[in-house]
PDB file of C-alpha atoms in Angstrom:
ATOM      1  CA  UNK C   1      50.545  81.325 247.766  1.00  0.00           C
ATOM      2  CA  UNK C   2      50.165  81.186 243.970  1.00  0.00           C
ATOM      3  CA  UNK C   3      49.420  77.844 242.439  1.00  0.00           C
ATOM      4  CA  UNK C   4      51.395  76.114 239.668  1.00  0.00           C
ATOM      5  CA  UNK C   5      49.106  77.313 236.856  1.00  0.00           C
ATOM      6  CA  UNK C   6      49.545  80.932 237.907  1.00  0.00           C
ATOM      7  CA  UNK C   7      53.326  80.474 238.135  1.00  0.00           C
ATOM      8  CA  UNK C   8      53.430  78.906 234.647  1.00  0.00           C
ATOM      9  CA  UNK C   9      51.395  81.797 233.246  1.00  0.00           C
ATOM     10  CA  UNK C  10      53.668  84.312 234.995  1.00  0.00           C
ATOM     11  CA  UNK C  11      56.702  82.465 233.614  1.00  0.00           C
ATOM     12  CA  UNK C  12      55.262  82.609 230.067  1.00  0.00           C
ATOM     13  CA  UNK C  13      54.639  86.354 230.443  1.00  0.00           C
ATOM     14  CA  UNK C  14      58.208  86.829 231.691  1.00  0.00           C
ATOM     15  CA  UNK C  15      59.597  84.794 228.766  1.00  0.00           C
ATOM     16  CA  UNK C  16      57.552  86.877 226.312  1.00  0.00           C
ATOM     17  CA  UNK C  17      58.811  90.091 227.892  1.00  0.00           C
ATOM     18  CA  UNK C  18      62.410  88.792 227.799  1.00  0.00           C
ATOM     19  CA  UNK C  19      62.040  87.931 224.089  1.00  0.00           C
ATOM     20  CA  UNK C  20      60.589  91.378 223.459  1.00  0.00           C
ATOM     21  CA  UNK C  21      63.503  93.034 225.306  1.00  0.00           C
ATOM     22  CA  UNK C  22      66.045  90.894 223.420  1.00  0.00           C
ATOM     23  CA  UNK C  23      64.463  91.976 220.113  1.00  0.00           C
ATOM     24  CA  UNK C  24      64.494  95.633 221.207  1.00  0.00           C
ATOM     25  CA  UNK C  25      68.147  95.214 222.216  1.00  0.00           C
ATOM     26  CA  UNK C  26      68.968  93.806 218.747  1.00  0.00           C
ATOM     27  CA  UNK C  27      67.143  96.707 217.094  1.00  0.00           C
ATOM     28  CA  UNK C  28      68.938  99.263 219.260  1.00  0.00           C
ATOM     29  CA  UNK C  29      72.292  97.584 218.623  1.00  0.00           C
ATOM     30  CA  UNK C  30      71.656  97.649 214.861  1.00  0.00           C
ATOM     31  CA  UNK C  31      70.581 101.295 215.096  1.00  0.00           C
ATOM     32  CA  UNK C  32      73.779 102.172 217.000  1.00  0.00           C
ATOM     33  CA  UNK C  33      75.902 100.295 214.455  1.00  0.00           C
ATOM     34  CA  UNK C  34      74.154 102.071 211.578  1.00  0.00           C
ATOM     35  CA  UNK C  35      74.640 105.398 213.336  1.00  0.00           C
ATOM     36  CA  UNK C  36      78.350 104.701 213.858  1.00  0.00           C
ATOM     37  CA  UNK C  37      78.703 103.709 210.192  1.00  0.00           C
ATOM     38  CA  UNK C  38      76.976 106.932 209.150  1.00  0.00           C
ATOM     39  CA  UNK C  39      79.276 108.965 211.410  1.00  0.00           C
ATOM     40  CA  UNK C  40      82.287 107.177 209.938  1.00  0.00           C
ATOM     41  CA  UNK C  41      81.044 107.975 206.437  1.00  0.00           C
ATOM     42  CA  UNK C  42      80.504 111.624 207.429  1.00  0.00           C
ATOM     43  CA  UNK C  43      84.021 111.776 208.879  1.00  0.00           C
ATOM     44  CA  UNK C  44      85.443 110.420 205.601  1.00  0.00           C
ATOM     45  CA  UNK C  45      83.455 113.005 203.636  1.00  0.00           C
ATOM     46  CA  UNK C  46      84.655 115.789 205.949  1.00  0.00           C
ATOM     47  CA  UNK C  47      88.264 114.657 205.487  1.00  0.00           C
ATOM     48  CA  UNK C  48      87.812 114.617 201.698  1.00  0.00           C
ATOM     49  CA  UNK C  49      86.231 118.077 201.806  1.00  0.00           C
ATOM     50  CA  UNK C  50      89.109 119.385 203.944  1.00  0.00           C
ATOM     51  CA  UNK C  51      91.585 118.036 201.382  1.00  0.00           C
ATOM     52  CA  UNK C  52      89.648 119.800 198.623  1.00  0.00           C
ATOM     53  CA  UNK C  53      89.621 123.033 200.633  1.00  0.00           C
ATOM     54  CA  UNK C  54      93.378 122.791 201.172  1.00  0.00           C
ATOM     55  CA  UNK C  55      93.917 122.175 197.445  1.00  0.00           C
ATOM     56  CA  UNK C  56      91.674 125.126 196.632  1.00  0.00           C
ATOM     57  CA  UNK C  57      93.584 127.382 199.049  1.00  0.00           C
ATOM     58  CA  UNK C  58      96.880 126.287 197.481  1.00  0.00           C
ATOM     59  CA  UNK C  59      95.530 126.988 193.992  1.00  0.00           C
ATOM     60  CA  UNK C  60      94.270 130.412 195.072  1.00  0.00           C
ATOM     61  CA  UNK C  61      97.631 131.249 196.666  1.00  0.00           C
ATOM     62  CA  UNK C  62      99.406 130.151 193.479  1.00  0.00           C
ATOM     63  CA  UNK C  63      97.122 132.264 191.298  1.00  0.00           C
ATOM     64  CA  UNK C  64      97.557 135.236 193.653  1.00  0.00           C
ATOM     65  CA  UNK C  65     101.350 134.997 193.433  1.00  0.00           C
ATOM     66  CA  UNK C  66     101.134 134.676 189.627  1.00  0.00           C
ATOM     67  CA  UNK C  67      98.886 137.731 189.602  1.00  0.00           C
ATOM     68  CA  UNK C  68     101.396 139.658 191.740  1.00  0.00           C
ATOM     69  CA  UNK C  69     104.242 138.682 189.397  1.00  0.00           C
ATOM     70  CA  UNK C  70     102.207 139.727 186.357  1.00  0.00           C
ATOM     71  CA  UNK C  71     101.322 143.043 188.000  1.00  0.00           C
ATOM     72  CA  UNK C  72     105.004 143.643 188.830  1.00  0.00           C
ATOM     73  CA  UNK C  73     105.995 142.923 185.215  1.00  0.00           C
ATOM     74  CA  UNK C  74     103.222 145.212 183.982  1.00  0.00           C
ATOM     75  CA  UNK C  75     104.371 147.991 186.330  1.00  0.00           C
ATOM     76  CA  UNK C  76     107.986 147.614 185.159  1.00  0.00           C
ATOM     77  CA  UNK C  77     106.881 147.628 181.523  1.00  0.00           C
ATOM     78  CA  UNK C  78     104.679 150.664 182.175  1.00  0.00           C
ATOM     79  CA  UNK C  79     107.560 152.530 183.839  1.00  0.00           C
ATOM     80  CA  UNK C  80     109.849 151.719 180.931  1.00  0.00           C
ATOM     81  CA  UNK C  81     107.242 152.791 178.361  1.00  0.00           C
ATOM     82  CA  UNK C  82     106.609 156.036 180.284  1.00  0.00           C
ATOM     83  CA  UNK C  83     110.335 156.778 180.304  1.00  0.00           C
ATOM     84  CA  UNK C  84     110.586 156.072 176.576  1.00  0.00           C
ATOM     85  CA  UNK C  85     107.573 158.300 175.931  1.00  0.00           C
ATOM     86  CA  UNK C  86     109.091 161.167 177.898  1.00  0.00           C
ATOM     87  CA  UNK C  87     112.380 160.845 176.026  1.00  0.00           C
ATOM     88  CA  UNK C  88     110.577 160.705 172.683  1.00  0.00           C
ATOM     89  CA  UNK C  89     108.625 163.850 173.629  1.00  0.00           C
ATOM     90  CA  UNK C  90     111.886 165.584 174.534  1.00  0.00           C
ATOM     91  CA  UNK C  91     113.410 164.565 171.196  1.00  0.00           C
ATOM     92  CA  UNK C  92     110.358 165.855 169.318  1.00  0.00           C
ATOM     93  CA  UNK C  93     110.448 169.103 171.307  1.00  0.00           C
ATOM     94  CA  UNK C  94     114.140 169.516 170.558  1.00  0.00           C
ATOM     95  CA  UNK C  95     113.481 168.935 166.871  1.00  0.00           C
ATOM     96  CA  UNK C  96     110.545 171.353 166.940  1.00  0.00           C
ATOM     97  CA  UNK C  97     112.654 174.006 168.650  1.00  0.00           C
ATOM     98  CA  UNK C  98     115.257 173.638 165.877  1.00  0.00           C
ATOM     99  CA  UNK C  99     117.839 172.390 168.314  1.00  0.00           C
ATOM    100  CA  UNK C 100     121.209 171.420 167.102  1.00  0.00           C
ATOM    101  CA  UNK C 101     121.596 168.058 165.496  1.00  0.00           C
ATOM    102  CA  UNK C 102     123.837 167.017 168.354  1.00  0.00           C
ATOM    103  CA  UNK C 103     120.973 167.485 170.850  1.00  0.00           C
ATOM    104  CA  UNK C 104     118.554 165.524 168.663  1.00  0.00           C
ATOM    105  CA  UNK C 105     121.086 162.717 168.244  1.00  0.00           C
ATOM    106  CA  UNK C 106     121.607 162.659 172.030  1.00  0.00           C
ATOM    107  CA  UNK C 107     117.838 162.289 172.621  1.00  0.00           C
ATOM    108  CA  UNK C 108     117.548 159.549 170.002  1.00  0.00           C
ATOM    109  CA  UNK C 109     120.538 157.770 171.570  1.00  0.00           C
ATOM    110  CA  UNK C 110     118.836 157.983 175.007  1.00  0.00           C
ATOM    111  CA  UNK C 111     115.706 156.406 173.539  1.00  0.00           C
ATOM    112  CA  UNK C 112     117.753 153.670 171.852  1.00  0.00           C
ATOM    113  CA  UNK C 113     119.620 152.979 175.104  1.00  0.00           C
ATOM    114  CA  UNK C 114     116.319 152.359 176.863  1.00  0.00           C
ATOM    115  CA  UNK C 115     114.901 150.217 174.088  1.00  0.00           C
ATOM    116  CA  UNK C 116     117.555 147.590 173.579  1.00  0.00           C
ATOM    117  CA  UNK C 117     115.847 145.115 171.297  1.00  0.00           C
ATOM    118  CA  UNK C 118     117.077 141.989 173.078  1.00  0.00           C
ATOM    119  CA  UNK C 119     116.144 143.377 176.502  1.00  0.00           C
ATOM    120  CA  UNK C 120     112.685 144.419 175.362  1.00  0.00           C
ATOM    121  CA  UNK C 121     112.106 141.095 173.577  1.00  0.00           C
ATOM    122  CA  UNK C 122     113.177 139.215 176.720  1.00  0.00           C
ATOM    123  CA  UNK C 123     110.797 141.199 178.910  1.00  0.00           C
ATOM    124  CA  UNK C 124     107.906 140.700 176.494  1.00  0.00           C
ATOM    125  CA  UNK C 125     108.663 136.957 176.378  1.00  0.00           C
ATOM    126  CA  UNK C 126     108.723 136.816 180.211  1.00  0.00           C
ATOM    127  CA  UNK C 127     105.429 138.649 180.365  1.00  0.00           C
ATOM    128  CA  UNK C 128     103.839 136.362 177.768  1.00  0.00           C
ATOM    129  CA  UNK C 129     105.109 133.302 179.626  1.00  0.00           C
ATOM    130  CA  UNK C 130     103.551 134.603 182.838  1.00  0.00           C
ATOM    131  CA  UNK C 131     100.121 135.301 181.384  1.00  0.00           C
ATOM    132  CA  UNK C 132      99.879 132.238 179.154  1.00  0.00           C
ATOM    133  CA  UNK C 133      99.407 129.712 182.034  1.00  0.00           C
ATOM    134  CA  UNK C 134      96.992 132.077 183.793  1.00  0.00           C
ATOM    135  CA  UNK C 135      94.522 131.943 180.881  1.00  0.00           C
TER     136      UNK C 135
END
């Protein structure tokens, strides 16, 4: 059977080990808390990044729709200009072929009908309004 001195020494060793384990427990608890704080911070950053990505996607969609509208206006303007060009060529051909004045007047009237000043000015203003914000 161990004597009292041996028991006291064993008790001191046990107390030292307990203190060491308590300190390790504190360190591990602090480490876990720091880790959880870091994960919380990462989650906040991820949420902020997701919001930025969503805003970027919205901006890209908006720009794409503006681009589509501009392309549609350009196509309409191109079609109108092509039609006017063809009619002008017909009028010049009629004049070159010494057509009657009535035919030349008809061709000029067709060109004028397709180039109503107010209509053309409105379309140019719409086009300018579309491309101005895109710059």
